[in-house]
mmCIF file of C-alpha atoms in Angstrom:
data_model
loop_
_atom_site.group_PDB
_atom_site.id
_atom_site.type_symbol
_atom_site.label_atom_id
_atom_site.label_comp_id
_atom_site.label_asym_id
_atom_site.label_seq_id
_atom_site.Cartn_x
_atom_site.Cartn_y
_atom_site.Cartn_z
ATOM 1 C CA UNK A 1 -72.149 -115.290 36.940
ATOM 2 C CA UNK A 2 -70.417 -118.177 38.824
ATOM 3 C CA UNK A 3 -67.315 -118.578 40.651
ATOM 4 C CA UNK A 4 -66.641 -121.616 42.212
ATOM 5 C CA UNK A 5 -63.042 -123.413 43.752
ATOM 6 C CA UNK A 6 -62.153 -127.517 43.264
ATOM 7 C CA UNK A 7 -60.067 -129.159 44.456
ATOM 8 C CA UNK A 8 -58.940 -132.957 44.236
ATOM 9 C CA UNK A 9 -55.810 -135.254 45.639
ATOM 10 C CA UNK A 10 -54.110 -137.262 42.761
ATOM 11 C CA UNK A 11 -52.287 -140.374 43.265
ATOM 12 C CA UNK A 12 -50.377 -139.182 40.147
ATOM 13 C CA UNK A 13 -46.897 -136.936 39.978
ATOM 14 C CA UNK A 14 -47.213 -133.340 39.321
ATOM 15 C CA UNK A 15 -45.961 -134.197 35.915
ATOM 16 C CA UNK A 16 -48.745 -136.746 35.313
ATOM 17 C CA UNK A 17 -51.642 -134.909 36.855
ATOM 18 C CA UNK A 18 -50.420 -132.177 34.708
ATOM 19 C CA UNK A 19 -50.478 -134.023 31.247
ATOM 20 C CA UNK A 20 -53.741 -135.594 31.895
ATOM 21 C CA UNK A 21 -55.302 -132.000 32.738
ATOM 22 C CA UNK A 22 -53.600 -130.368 29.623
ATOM 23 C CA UNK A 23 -54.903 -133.346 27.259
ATOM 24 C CA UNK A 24 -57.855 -130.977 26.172
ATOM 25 C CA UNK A 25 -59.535 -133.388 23.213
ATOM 26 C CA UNK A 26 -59.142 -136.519 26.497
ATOM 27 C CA UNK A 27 -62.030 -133.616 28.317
ATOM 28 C CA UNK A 28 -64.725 -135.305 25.873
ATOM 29 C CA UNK A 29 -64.320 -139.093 27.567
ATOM 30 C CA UNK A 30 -65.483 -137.429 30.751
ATOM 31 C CA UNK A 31 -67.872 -134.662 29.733
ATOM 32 C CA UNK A 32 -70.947 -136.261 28.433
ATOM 33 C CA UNK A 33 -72.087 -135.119 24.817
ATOM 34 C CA UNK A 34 -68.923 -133.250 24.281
ATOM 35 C CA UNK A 35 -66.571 -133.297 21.375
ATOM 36 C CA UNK A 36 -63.046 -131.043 21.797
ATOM 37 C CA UNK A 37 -61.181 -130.053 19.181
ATOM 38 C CA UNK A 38 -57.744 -128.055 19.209
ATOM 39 C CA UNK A 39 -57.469 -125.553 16.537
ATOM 40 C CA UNK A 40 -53.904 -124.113 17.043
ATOM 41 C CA UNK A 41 -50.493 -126.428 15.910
ATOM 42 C CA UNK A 42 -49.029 -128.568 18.789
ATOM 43 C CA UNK A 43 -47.644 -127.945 21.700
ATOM 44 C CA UNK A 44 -50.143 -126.456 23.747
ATOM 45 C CA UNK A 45 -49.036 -122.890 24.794
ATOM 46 C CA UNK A 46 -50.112 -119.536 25.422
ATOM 47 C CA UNK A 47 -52.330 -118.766 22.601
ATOM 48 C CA UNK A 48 -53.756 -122.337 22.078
ATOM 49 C CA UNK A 49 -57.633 -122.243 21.288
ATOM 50 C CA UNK A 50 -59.770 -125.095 21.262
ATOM 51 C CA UNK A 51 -63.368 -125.459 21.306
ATOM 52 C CA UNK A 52 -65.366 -127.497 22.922
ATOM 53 C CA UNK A 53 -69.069 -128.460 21.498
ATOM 54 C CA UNK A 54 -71.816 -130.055 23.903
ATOM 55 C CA UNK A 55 -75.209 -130.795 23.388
ATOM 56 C CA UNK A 56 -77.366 -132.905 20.828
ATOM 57 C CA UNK A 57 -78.481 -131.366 17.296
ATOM 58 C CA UNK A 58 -80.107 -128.037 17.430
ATOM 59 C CA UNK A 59 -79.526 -127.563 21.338
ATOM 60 C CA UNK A 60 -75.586 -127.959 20.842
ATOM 61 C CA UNK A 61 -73.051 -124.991 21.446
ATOM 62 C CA UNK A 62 -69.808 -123.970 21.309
ATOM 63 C CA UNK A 63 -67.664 -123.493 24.358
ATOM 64 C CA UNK A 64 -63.477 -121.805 22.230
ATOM 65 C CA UNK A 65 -61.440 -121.098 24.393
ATOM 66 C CA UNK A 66 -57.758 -119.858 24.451
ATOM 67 C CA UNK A 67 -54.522 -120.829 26.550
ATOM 68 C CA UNK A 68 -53.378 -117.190 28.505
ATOM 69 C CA UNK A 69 -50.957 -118.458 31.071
ATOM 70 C CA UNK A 70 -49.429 -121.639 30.622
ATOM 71 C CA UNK A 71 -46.638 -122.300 33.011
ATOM 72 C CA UNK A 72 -45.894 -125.736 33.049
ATOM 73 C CA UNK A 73 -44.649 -127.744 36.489
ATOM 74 C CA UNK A 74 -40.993 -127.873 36.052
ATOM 75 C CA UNK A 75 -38.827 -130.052 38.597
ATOM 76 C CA UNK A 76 -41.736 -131.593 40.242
ATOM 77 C CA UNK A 77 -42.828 -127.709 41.185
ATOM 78 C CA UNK A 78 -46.631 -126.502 41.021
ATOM 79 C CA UNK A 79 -48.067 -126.251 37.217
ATOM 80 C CA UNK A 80 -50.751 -123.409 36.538
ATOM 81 C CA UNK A 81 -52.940 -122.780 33.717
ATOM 82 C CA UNK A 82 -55.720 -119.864 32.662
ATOM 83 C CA UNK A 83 -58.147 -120.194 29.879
ATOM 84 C CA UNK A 84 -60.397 -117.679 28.702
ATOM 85 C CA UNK A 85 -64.160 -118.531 27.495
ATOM 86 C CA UNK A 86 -64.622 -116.481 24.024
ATOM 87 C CA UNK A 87 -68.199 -117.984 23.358
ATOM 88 C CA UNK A 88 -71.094 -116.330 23.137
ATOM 89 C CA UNK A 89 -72.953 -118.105 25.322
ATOM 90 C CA UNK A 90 -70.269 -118.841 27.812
ATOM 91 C CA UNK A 91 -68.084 -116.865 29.055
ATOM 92 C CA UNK A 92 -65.484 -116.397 31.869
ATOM 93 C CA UNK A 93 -62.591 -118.177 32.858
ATOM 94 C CA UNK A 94 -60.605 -121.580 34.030
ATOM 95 C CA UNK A 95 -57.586 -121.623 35.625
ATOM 96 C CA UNK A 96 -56.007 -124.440 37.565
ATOM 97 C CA UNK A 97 -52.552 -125.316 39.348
ATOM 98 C CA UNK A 98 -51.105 -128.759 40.196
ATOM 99 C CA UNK A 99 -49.035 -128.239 43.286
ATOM 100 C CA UNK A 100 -46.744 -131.609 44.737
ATOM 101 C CA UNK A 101 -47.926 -133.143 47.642
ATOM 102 C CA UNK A 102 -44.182 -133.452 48.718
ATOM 103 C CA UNK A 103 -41.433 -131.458 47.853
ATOM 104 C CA UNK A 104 -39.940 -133.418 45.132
ATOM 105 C CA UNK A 105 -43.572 -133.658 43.023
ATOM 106 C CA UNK A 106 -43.383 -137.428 41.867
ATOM 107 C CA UNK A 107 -45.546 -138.868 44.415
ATOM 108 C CA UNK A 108 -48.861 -137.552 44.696
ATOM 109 C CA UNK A 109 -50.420 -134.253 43.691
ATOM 110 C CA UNK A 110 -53.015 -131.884 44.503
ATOM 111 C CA UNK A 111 -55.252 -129.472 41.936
ATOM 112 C CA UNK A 112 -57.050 -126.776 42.472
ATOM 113 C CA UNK A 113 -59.416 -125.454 39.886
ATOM 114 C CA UNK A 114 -61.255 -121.954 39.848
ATOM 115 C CA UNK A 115 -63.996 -121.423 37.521
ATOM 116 C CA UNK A 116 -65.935 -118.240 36.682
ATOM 117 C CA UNK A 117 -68.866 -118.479 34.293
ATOM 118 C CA UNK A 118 -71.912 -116.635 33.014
ATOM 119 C CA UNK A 119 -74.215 -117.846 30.322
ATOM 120 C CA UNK A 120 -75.768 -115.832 28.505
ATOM 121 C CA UNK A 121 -79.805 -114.752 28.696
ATOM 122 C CA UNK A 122 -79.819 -116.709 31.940
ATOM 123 C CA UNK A 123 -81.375 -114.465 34.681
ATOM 124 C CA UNK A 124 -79.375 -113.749 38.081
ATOM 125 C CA UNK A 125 -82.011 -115.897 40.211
ATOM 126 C CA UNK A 126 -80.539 -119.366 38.186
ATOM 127 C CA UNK A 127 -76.617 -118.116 39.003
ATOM 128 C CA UNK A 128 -77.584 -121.122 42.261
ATOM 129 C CA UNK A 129 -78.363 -123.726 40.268
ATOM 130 C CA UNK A 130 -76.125 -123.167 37.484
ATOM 131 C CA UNK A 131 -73.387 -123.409 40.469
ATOM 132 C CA UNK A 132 -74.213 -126.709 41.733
ATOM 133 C CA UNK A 133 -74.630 -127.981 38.202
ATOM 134 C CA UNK A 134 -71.198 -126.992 36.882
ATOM 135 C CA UNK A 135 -69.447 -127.437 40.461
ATOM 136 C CA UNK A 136 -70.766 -131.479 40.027
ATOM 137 C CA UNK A 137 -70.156 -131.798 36.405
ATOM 138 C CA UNK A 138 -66.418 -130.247 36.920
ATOM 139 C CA UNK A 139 -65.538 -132.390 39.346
ATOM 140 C CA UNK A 140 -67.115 -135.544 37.514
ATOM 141 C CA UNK A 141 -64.613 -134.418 35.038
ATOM 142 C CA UNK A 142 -61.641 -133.668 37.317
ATOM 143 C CA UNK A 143 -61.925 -136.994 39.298
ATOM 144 C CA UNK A 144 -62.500 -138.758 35.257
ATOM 145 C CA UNK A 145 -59.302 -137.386 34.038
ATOM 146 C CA UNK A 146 -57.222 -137.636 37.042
ATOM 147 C CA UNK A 147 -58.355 -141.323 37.310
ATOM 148 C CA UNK A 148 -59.329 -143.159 34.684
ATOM 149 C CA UNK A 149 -56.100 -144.397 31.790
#
């Protein structure tokens, strides 16, 4: 199992940061050989599921997952979001919060993003790797959606 903390500075208002985040089939343009799809109806909410699928052919998986705590940012005040991993071969969770950088939240933000996540029939001694891995490829993907239009 891995636990591991990001955090990035947007240029963007909690509002914006926020949307771009919560844009889970926009995930794929910065995750390489991933493909998201939302299964629930519109708006995102507690309850939402959507899976993401990575890999080529035969090695390719299935990463659902499902919207516990959404509490949007309201009034330029801190967002956060948890998601739950209900794959087989990963599990865990995501949560993240977009907090303002001033007190009024339209200019500039800052997220943090906690990540805890065990795949399964990997032994304990590749929990270091699998760290660095997923701390470089989620924040590839945080600085790609927080970013790029």
């Amino acid at each position: 199992m891995v636990l591991f903390v990001l955090e990035r500075a947007s240029r963007h208002s909690v509002a914006e940061s926020w949307r771009r985040l919560t844009d889970w089939p926009r995930h794929a343009d910065v995750v390489p050989l991933t493909r998201v799809t939302v299964r629930t109806p519109p708006p995102t909410r507690e309850g939402t599921v959507f899976v993401a699928r990575s890999g080529l052919g035969p090695l390719a998986f299935d990463d659902p997952m499902e919207v516990v705590s959404w509490r949007p940012p309201h009034d330029g005040g801190t967002g956060t979001c948890r998601l739950l991993k209900r794959g087989t071969f990963v599990t865990g969770w995501a949560e993240f919060e977009v907090h303002p950088v001033y007190g009024d939240g339209s200019t500039g933000s800052r997220v943090v993003w906690r990540e805890n996540l065990s795949v399964h029939r990997l032994p304990g001694f590749t929990d270091r790797p699998l760290g660095w891995s997923a701390r470089w490829m989620f924040g590839r993907a945080m600085d790609g959606l927080l970013t790029h239009e």
